[in-house]
Coordinates of C-alpha atoms in Angstrom, one line a residue:
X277 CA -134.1 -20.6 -7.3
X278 CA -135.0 -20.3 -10.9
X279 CA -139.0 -21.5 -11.1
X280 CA -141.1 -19.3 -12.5
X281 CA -143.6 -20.2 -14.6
X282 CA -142.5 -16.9 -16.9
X283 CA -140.0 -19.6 -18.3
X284 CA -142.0 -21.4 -19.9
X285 CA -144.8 -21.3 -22.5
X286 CA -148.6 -21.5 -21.5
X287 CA -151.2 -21.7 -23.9
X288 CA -154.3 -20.7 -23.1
X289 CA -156.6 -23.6 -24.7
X290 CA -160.0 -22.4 -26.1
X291 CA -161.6 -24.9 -23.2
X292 CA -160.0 -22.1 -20.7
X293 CA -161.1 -18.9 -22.9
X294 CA -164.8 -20.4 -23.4
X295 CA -167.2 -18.1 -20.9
X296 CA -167.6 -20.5 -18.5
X297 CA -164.6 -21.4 -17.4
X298 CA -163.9 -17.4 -17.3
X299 CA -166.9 -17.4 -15.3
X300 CA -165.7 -20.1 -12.5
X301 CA -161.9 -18.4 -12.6
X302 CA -162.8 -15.5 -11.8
X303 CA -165.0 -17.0 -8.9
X304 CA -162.8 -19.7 -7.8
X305 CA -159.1 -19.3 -9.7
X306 CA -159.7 -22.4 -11.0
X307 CA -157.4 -21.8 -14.4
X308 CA -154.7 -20.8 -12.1
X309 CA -154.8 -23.7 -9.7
X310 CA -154.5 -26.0 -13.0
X311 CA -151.8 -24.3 -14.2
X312 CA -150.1 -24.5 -11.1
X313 CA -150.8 -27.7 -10.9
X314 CA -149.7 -29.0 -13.7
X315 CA -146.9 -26.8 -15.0
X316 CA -144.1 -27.2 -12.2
X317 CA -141.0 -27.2 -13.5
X318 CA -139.4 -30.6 -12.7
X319 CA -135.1 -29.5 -12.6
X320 CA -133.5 -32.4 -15.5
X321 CA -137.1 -33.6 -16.7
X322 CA -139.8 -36.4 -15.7
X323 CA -138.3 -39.3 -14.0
X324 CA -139.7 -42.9 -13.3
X325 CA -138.5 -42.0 -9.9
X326 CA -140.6 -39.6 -8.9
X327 CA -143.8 -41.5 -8.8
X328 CA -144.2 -43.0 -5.8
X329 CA -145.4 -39.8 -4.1
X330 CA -148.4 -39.8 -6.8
X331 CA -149.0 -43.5 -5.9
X332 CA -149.3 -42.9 -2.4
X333 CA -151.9 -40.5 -3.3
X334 CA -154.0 -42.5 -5.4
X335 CA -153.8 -45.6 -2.6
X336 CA -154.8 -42.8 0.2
X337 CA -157.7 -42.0 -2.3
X338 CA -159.1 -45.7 -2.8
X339 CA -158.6 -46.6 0.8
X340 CA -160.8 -43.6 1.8
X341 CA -163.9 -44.7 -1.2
X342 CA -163.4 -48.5 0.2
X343 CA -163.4 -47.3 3.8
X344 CA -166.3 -45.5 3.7
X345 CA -168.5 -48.3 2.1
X346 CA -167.0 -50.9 5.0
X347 CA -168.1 -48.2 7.6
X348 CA -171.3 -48.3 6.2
X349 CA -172.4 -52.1 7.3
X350 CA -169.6 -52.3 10.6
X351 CA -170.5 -51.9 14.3
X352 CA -167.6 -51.4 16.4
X353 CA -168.4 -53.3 19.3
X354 CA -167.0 -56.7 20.7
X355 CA -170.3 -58.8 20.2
X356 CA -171.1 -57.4 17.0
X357 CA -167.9 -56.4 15.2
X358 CA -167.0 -59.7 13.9
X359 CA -170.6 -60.7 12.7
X360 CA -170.2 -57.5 10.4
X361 CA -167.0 -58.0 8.6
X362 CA -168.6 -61.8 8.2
X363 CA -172.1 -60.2 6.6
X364 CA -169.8 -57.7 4.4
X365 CA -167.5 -61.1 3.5
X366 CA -170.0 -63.5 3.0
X367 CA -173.6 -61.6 2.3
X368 CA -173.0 -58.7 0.5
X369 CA -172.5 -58.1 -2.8
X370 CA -168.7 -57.4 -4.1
X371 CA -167.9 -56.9 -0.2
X372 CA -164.9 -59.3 -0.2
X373 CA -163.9 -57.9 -2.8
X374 CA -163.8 -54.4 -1.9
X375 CA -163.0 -55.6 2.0
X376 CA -160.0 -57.3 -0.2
X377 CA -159.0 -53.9 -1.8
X378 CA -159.0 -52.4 1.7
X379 CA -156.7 -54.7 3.1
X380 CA -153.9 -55.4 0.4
X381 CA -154.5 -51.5 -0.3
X382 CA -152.9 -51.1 3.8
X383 CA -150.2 -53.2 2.4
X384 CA -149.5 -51.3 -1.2
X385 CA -149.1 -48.2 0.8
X386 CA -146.6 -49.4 3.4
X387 CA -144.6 -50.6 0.4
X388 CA -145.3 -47.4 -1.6
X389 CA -144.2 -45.4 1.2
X390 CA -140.8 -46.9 1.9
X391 CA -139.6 -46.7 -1.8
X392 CA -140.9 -43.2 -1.7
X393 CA -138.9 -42.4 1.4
X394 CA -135.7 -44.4 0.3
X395 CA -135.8 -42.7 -3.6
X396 CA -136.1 -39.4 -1.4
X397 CA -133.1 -40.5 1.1
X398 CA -130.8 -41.9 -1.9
X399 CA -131.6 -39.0 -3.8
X400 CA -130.8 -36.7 -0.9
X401 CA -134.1 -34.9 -1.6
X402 CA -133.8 -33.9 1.5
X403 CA -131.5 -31.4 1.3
X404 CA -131.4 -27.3 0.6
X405 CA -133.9 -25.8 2.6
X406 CA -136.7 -29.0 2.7
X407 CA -135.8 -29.3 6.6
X408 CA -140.0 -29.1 7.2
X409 CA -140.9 -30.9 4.0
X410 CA -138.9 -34.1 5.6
X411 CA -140.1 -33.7 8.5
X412 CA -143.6 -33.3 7.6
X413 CA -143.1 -36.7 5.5
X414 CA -141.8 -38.8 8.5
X415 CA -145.1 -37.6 10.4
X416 CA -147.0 -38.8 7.5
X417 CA -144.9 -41.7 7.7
X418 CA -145.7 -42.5 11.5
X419 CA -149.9 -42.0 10.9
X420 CA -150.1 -44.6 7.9
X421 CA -148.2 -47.0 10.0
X422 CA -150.7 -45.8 13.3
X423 CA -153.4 -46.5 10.0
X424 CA -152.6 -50.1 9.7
X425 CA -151.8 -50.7 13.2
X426 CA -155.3 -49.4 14.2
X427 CA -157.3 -51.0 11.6
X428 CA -155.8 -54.7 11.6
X429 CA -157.7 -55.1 15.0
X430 CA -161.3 -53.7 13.3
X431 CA -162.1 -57.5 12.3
X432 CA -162.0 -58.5 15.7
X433 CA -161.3 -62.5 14.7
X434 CA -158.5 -64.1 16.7
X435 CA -155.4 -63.4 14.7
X436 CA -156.1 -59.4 15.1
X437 CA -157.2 -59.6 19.0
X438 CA -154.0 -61.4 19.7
X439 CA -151.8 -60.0 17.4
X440 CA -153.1 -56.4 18.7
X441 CA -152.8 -57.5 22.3
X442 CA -148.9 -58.2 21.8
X443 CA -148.9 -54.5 19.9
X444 CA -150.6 -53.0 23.0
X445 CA -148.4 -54.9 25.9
X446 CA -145.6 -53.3 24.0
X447 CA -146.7 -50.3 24.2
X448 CA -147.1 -51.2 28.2
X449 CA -143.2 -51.5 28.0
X450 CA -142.5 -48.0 27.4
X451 CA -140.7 -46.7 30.4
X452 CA -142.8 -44.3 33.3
X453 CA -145.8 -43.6 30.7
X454 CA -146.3 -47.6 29.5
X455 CA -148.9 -48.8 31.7
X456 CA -150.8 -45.2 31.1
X457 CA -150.6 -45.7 27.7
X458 CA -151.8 -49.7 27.5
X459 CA -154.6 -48.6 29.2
X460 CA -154.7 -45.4 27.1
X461 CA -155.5 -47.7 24.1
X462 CA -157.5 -50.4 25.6
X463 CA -159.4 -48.5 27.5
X464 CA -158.8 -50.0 30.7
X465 CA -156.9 -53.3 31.4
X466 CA -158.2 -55.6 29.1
X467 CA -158.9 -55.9 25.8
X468 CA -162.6 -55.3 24.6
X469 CA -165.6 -53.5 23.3
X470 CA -163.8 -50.0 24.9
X471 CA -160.9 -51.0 23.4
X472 CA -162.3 -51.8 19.4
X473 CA -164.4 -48.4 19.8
X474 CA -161.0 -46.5 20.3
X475 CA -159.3 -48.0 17.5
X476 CA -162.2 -47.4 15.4
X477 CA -162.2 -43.8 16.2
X478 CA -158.2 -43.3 15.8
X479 CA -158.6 -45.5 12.7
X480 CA -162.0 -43.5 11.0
X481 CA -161.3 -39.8 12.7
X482 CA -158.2 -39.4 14.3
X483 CA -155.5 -40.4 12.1
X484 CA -157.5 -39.6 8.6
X485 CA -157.9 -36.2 9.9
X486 CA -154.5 -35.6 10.8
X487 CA -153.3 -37.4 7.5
X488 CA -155.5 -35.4 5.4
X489 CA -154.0 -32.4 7.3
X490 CA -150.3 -33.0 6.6
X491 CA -150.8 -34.5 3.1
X492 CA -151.7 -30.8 2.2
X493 CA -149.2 -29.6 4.2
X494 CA -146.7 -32.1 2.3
X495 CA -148.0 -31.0 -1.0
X496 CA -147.6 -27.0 0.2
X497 CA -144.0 -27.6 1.3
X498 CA -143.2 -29.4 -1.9
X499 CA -144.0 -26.9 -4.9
X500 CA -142.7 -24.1 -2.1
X501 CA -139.1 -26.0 -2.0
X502 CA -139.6 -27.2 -5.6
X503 CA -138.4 -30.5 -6.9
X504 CA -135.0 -31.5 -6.0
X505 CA -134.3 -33.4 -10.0
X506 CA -131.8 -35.8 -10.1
X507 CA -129.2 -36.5 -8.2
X508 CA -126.2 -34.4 -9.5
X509 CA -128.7 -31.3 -9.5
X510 CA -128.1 -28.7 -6.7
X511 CA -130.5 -28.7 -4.5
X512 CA -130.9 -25.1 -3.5
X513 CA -130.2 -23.5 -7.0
X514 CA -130.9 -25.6 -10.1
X515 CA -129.5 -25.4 -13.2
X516 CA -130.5 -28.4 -15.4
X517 CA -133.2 -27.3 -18.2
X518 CA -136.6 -28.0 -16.8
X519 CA -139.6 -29.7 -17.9
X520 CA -143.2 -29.0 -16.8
X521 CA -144.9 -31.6 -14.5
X522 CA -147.4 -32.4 -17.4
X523 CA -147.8 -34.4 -19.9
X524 CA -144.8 -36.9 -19.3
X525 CA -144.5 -37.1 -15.4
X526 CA -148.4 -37.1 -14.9
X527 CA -148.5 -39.8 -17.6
X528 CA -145.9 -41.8 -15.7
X529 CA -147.9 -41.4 -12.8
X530 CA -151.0 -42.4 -14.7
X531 CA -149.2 -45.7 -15.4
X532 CA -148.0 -46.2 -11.9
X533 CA -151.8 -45.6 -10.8
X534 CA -153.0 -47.8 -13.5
X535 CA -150.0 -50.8 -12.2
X536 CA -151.7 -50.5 -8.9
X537 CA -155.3 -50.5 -9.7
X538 CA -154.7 -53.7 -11.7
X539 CA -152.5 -55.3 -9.2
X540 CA -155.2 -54.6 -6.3
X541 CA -157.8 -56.0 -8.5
X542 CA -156.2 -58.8 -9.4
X543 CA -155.0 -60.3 -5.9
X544 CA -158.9 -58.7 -4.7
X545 CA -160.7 -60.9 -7.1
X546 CA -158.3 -64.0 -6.9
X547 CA -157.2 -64.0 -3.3
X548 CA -159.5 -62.3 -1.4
X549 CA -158.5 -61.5 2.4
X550 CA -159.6 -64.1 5.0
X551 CA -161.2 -63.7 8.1
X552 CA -161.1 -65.8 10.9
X553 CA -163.5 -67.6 13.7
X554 CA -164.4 -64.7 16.3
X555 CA -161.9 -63.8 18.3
X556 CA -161.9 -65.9 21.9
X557 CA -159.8 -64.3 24.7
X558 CA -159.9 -67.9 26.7
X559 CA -158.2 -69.3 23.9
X560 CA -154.7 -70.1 25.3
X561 CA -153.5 -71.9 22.4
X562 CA -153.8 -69.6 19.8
X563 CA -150.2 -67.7 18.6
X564 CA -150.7 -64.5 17.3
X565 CA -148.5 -63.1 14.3
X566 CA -148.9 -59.6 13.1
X567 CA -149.1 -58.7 9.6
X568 CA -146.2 -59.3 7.3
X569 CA -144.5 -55.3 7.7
X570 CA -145.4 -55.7 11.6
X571 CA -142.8 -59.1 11.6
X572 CA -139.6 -57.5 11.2
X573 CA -140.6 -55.8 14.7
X574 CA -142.2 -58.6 16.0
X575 CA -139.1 -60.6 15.1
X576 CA -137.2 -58.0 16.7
X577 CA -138.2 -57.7 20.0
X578 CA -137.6 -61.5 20.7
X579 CA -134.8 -60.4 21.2
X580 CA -135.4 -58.3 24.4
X581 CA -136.5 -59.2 27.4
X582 CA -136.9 -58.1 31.1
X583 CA -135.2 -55.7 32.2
X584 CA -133.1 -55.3 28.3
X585 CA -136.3 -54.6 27.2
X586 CA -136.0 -51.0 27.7
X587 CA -133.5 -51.0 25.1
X588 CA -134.8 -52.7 22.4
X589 CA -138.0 -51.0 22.4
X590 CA -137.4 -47.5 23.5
X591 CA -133.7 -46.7 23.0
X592 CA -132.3 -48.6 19.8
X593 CA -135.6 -47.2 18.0
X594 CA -135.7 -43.8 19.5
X595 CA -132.2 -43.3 18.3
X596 CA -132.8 -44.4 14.7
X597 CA -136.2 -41.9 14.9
X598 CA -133.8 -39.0 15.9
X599 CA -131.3 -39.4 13.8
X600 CA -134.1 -39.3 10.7
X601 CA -135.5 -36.7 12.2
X602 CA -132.4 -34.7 12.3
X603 CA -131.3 -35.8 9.2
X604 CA -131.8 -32.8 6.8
X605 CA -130.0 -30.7 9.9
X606 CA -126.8 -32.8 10.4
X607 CA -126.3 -33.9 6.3
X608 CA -125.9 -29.7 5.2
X609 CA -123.2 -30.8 2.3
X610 CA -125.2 -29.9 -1.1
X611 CA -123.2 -33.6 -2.0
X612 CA -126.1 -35.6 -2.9
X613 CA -124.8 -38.6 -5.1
X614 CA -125.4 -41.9 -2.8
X615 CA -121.0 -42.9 -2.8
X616 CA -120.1 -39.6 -2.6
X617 CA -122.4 -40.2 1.2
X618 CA -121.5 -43.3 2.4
X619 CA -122.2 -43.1 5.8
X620 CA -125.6 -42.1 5.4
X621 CA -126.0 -44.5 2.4
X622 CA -124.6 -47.4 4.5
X623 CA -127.1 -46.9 7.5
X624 CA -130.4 -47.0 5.5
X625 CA -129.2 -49.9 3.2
X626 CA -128.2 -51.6 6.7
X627 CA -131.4 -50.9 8.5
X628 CA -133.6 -51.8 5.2
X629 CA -131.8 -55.2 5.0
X630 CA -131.5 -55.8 8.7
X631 CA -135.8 -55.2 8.7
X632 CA -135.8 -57.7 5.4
X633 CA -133.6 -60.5 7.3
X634 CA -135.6 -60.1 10.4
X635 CA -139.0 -60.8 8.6
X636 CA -137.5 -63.5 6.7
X637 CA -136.4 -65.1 10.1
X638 CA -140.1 -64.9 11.6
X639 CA -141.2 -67.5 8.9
X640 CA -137.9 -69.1 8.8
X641 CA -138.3 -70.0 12.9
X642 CA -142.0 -70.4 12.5
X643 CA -141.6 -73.1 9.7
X644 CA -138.5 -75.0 11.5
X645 CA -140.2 -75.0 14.9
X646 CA -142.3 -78.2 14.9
X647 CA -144.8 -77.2 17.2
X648 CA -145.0 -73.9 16.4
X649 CA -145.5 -74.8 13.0
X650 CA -148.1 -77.6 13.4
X651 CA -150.1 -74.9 16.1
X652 CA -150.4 -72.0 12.6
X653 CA -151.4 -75.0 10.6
X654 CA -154.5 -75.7 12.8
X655 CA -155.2 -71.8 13.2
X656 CA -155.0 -71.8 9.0
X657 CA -157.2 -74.8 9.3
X658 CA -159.7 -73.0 11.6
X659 CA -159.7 -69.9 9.6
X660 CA -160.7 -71.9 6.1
X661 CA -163.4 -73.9 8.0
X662 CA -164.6 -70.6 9.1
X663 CA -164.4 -69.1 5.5
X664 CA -166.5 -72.2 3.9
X665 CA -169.4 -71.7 6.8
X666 CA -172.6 -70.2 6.1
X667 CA -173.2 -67.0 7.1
X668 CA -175.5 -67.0 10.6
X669 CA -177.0 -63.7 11.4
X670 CA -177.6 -62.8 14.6
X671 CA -180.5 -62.5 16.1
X672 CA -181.8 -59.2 18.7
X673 CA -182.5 -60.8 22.0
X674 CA -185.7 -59.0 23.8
X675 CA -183.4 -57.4 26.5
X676 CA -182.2 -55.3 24.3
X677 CA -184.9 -53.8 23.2
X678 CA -186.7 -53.1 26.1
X679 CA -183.9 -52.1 28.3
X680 CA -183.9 -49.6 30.9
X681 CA -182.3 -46.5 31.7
X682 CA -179.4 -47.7 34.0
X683 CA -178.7 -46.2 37.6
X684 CA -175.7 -43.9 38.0
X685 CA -174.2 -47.0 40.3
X686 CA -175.2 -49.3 37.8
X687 CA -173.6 -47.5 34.8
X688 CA -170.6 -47.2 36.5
X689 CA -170.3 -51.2 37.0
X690 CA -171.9 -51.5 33.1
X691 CA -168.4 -49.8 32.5
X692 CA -166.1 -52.0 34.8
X693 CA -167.4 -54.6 33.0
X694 CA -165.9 -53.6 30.1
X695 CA -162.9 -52.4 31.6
X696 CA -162.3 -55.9 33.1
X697 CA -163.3 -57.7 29.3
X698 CA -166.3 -59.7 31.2
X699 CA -168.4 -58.3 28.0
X700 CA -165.6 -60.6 25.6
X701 CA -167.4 -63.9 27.1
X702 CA -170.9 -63.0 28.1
X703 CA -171.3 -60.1 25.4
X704 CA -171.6 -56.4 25.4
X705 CA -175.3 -56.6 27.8
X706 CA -174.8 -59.4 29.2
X707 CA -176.9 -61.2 27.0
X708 CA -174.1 -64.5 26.5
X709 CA -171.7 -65.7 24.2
X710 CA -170.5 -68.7 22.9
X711 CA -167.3 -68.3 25.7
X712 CA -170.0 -67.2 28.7
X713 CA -173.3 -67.6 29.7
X714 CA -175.9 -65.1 29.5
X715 CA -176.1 -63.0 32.8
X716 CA -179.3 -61.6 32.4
X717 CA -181.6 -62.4 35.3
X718 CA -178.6 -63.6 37.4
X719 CA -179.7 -61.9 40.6
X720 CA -182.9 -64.0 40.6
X721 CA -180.5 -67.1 40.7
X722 CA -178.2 -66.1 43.4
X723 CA -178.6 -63.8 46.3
X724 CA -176.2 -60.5 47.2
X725 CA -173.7 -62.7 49.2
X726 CA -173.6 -66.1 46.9
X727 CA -172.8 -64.0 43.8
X728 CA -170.4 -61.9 45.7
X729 CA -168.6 -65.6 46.6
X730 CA -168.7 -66.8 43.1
X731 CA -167.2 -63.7 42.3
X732 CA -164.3 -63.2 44.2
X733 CA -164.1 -67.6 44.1
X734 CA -165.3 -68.6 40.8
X735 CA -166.7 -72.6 41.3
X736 CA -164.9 -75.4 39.6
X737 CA -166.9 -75.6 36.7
X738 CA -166.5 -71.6 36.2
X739 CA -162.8 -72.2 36.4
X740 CA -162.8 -74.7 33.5
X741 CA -164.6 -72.6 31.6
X742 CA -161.7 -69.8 31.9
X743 CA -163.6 -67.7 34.4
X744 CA -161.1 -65.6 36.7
X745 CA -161.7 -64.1 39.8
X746 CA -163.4 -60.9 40.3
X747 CA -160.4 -58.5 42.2
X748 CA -161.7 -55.7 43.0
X749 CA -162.1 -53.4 45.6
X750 CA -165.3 -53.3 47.7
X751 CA -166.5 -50.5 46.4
X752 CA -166.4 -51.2 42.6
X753 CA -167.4 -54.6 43.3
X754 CA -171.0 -52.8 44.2
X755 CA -170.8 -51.1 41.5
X756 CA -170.1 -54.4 39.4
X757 CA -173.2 -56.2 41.1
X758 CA -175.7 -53.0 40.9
X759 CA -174.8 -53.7 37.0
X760 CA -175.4 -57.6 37.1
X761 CA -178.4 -56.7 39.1
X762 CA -179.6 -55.0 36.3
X763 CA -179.7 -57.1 34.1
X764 CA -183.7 -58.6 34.2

């Protein structure tokens, strides 16, 4: 492959000669990291085409600063979560806004990321030894979908509780490892404070980790393969003339950047994301609906039920993920015009359009369906009533300042009751929620044996107010109540 930088002219600019800059490249290399940086030769010259990888930097870039300024006021727990993303919302200053750029910025990369991986697949970038370079970008591909997926539940109102639930019961359908991995990701059977901690970490750790890992790996593979150029350009030995990377392509990219930036900051300032009431697990009614690049999935697996299941979820999609995977291994013609490959030009157009009608049906059944309709009109009703309201912060109870060191028994039943979600209605300590009562001091109202009853048979009036019965085996149940019995 012809790419050496001994084909073109560098000029050494008197900014590079001036002492310090000798100073800090002799240190660092600093002049020769530029220079790599910005002279690669780009085979047939800048293209408008080649800027979505940029873009997907710049995206990754803002949703890190804006992340890191939400993590500053949120407290990943089930009583508190929601009363965070409010104060951020309501209280502080340009927080919906950023909050805003956060949110549509999940979205600009999803959308980013697909025209970047179909320009790659038309353009058959994949081909002459970029077998690890492909690969490497359908990894990246999976995290920033794991991204959005982890971070829609974070505001903990009802659309993301519900809408996560239906993500995680999925997951539950996975043949031999499903139930593992539900409870995996919810940490235990329900959904609660357990369950938002994990997300959090796999949304603030985990995944950024790993995505800042392969994004330099990305990169690496990238100026080691060496632009692909254009689509009549052989991939493993170029002969077009070349350009360098800068000024034209990195001022295209500037452009692109500077299209998003004022697209963000324009939908930010004039439609700023909602959030709605607290999320409620008693609430029957409410119809959850992911966000709009979760539909086409959502859509799809209506689809399959029971015992078919298997196949819409696992099969169908695990066949489609292999062949991607072994895309660059099967497709070894140097051919890398679109209609001189249309088999593999067919499938992706087919399975781009199939993913397009299938969101366009969600809405199209959701707006034709009467009921369903009228049911998202009330939850859009709830969440602008909920927008409107004055902020209401919440106030420390005295149990939680002075509690106490728990037993080891207790503990244990402090973390059934998480595991079991009773912390969603009567709050993280027991201390009551708008769904439950308060439980502190509960043992002073009822003896060993009456709360055991009420337990296993929840009265009447607990049953109306969505309580279930407590099954468990005898010896977590004393676990349970050495935990309620804590609670003075």
């Amino acid at each position: 492959m012809k790419r050496h930088h001994e084909h073109h002219i560098i000029h050494t600019s008197e900014w590079e000669q001036s002492r310090i800059m000798q100073w800090l490249d002799k240190r660092t290399g600093l002049i020769h990291l530029k220079r790599e940086a910005l002279y690669e030769p780009i085979p047939g010259g800048a293209r408008w085409a080649y800027i979505f990888g940029s873009g997907l930097l710049y995206i990754l870039f803002s949703q890190i600063v804006t992340g890191v300024f939400l993590a500053m006021y949120y407290v990943a727990s089930a009583d508190h979560a929601h009363t965070t993303i409010e104060y951020i919302t309501k209280q502080v200053t340009a927080g919906s806004f950023i909050r805003s750029l956060h949110s549509y910025g999940s979205s600009a990369m999803v959308v980013t990321l697909v025209l970047h991986m179909a320009q790659t697949y038309f353009f058959g970038s994949y081909k002459g030894r970029r077998e690890i370079l492909w690969l490497s970008g359908l990894i990246l591909f999976a995290m920033i979908i794991g991204m959005a997926f982890t971070g829609y539940l974070l505001p903990w109102d009802q659309k993301a509780f519900f809408a996560t639930a239906v993500g995680t019961n999925i997951a539950g359908e996975v043949p031999l490892i499903g139930d593992w991995l539900k409870s995996l990701m919810r940490g235990g059977t329900e959904m609660g404070t357990l369950t938002l901690s994990r997300f959090f970490v796999a949304h603030v750790f985990l995944i950024p980790a790993c995505i800042f890992g392969f994004v330099g790996a990305h990169v690496f593979l990238f100026r080691k393969a060496g632009s692909a150029g254009p689509i009549d350009e052989d991939p493993i030995d170029p002969k077009k003339p070349t350009e360098q990377f800068y000024p034209k392509q990195v001022i295209m990219d500037i452009v692109f950047a500077t299209i998003l930036i004022g697209t963000l900051g324009l939908l930010s300032y004039f439609s700023p994301v909602e959030l709605g009431p607290k999320a409620s697990p008693a609430d029957t009614q409410f119809l959850p609906r992911p966000e709009w690049y979760y539909l086409p999935i959502f859509q799809w697996l209506k689809y399959w039920s029971g015992q078919s299941a298997v196949i819409g979820i696992v099969i169908i999609p695990g066949i489609i993920a292999a062949l991607l995977v072994a895309l660059p291994f099967i497709d070894r013609r140097p051919e890398r015009r679109p209609w001189k490959r249309p088999i593999a030009s067919f499938s992706f157009a087919i399975i781009l359009c199939g993913l397009i009608f299938l969101g366009w049906q969600s809405g199209h059944e959701d707006s034709t369906d009467p009921s369903v309709a009228k049911q998202l009109a009330k939850q859009e009703q709830e969440t602008e009533k909920f927008m409107k309201a004055t902020f209401e912060p919440e106030t420390m109870g005295p149990p939680l300042l002075i509690a106490a060191p728990l037993s080891p028994d207790a503990a244990k039943g402090k973390k059934l009751f998480a595991d079991n979600s009773c912390d969603g209605c009567h709050g993280d300590n027991g201390q009551g929620t708008e769904n439950g009562p308060k439980l502190i001091g509960v043992s002073l109202k009822f003896d060993h044996d009456e709360m055991l009853k009420v337990l296993r048979n929840p009265t009447k009036k607990m049953r109306d107010g969505n309580m279930d019965p407590v099954e468990l085996g005898d010896d977590d149940m004393n676990l349970l109540m050495a935990y309620l019995n804590s609670l003075k």
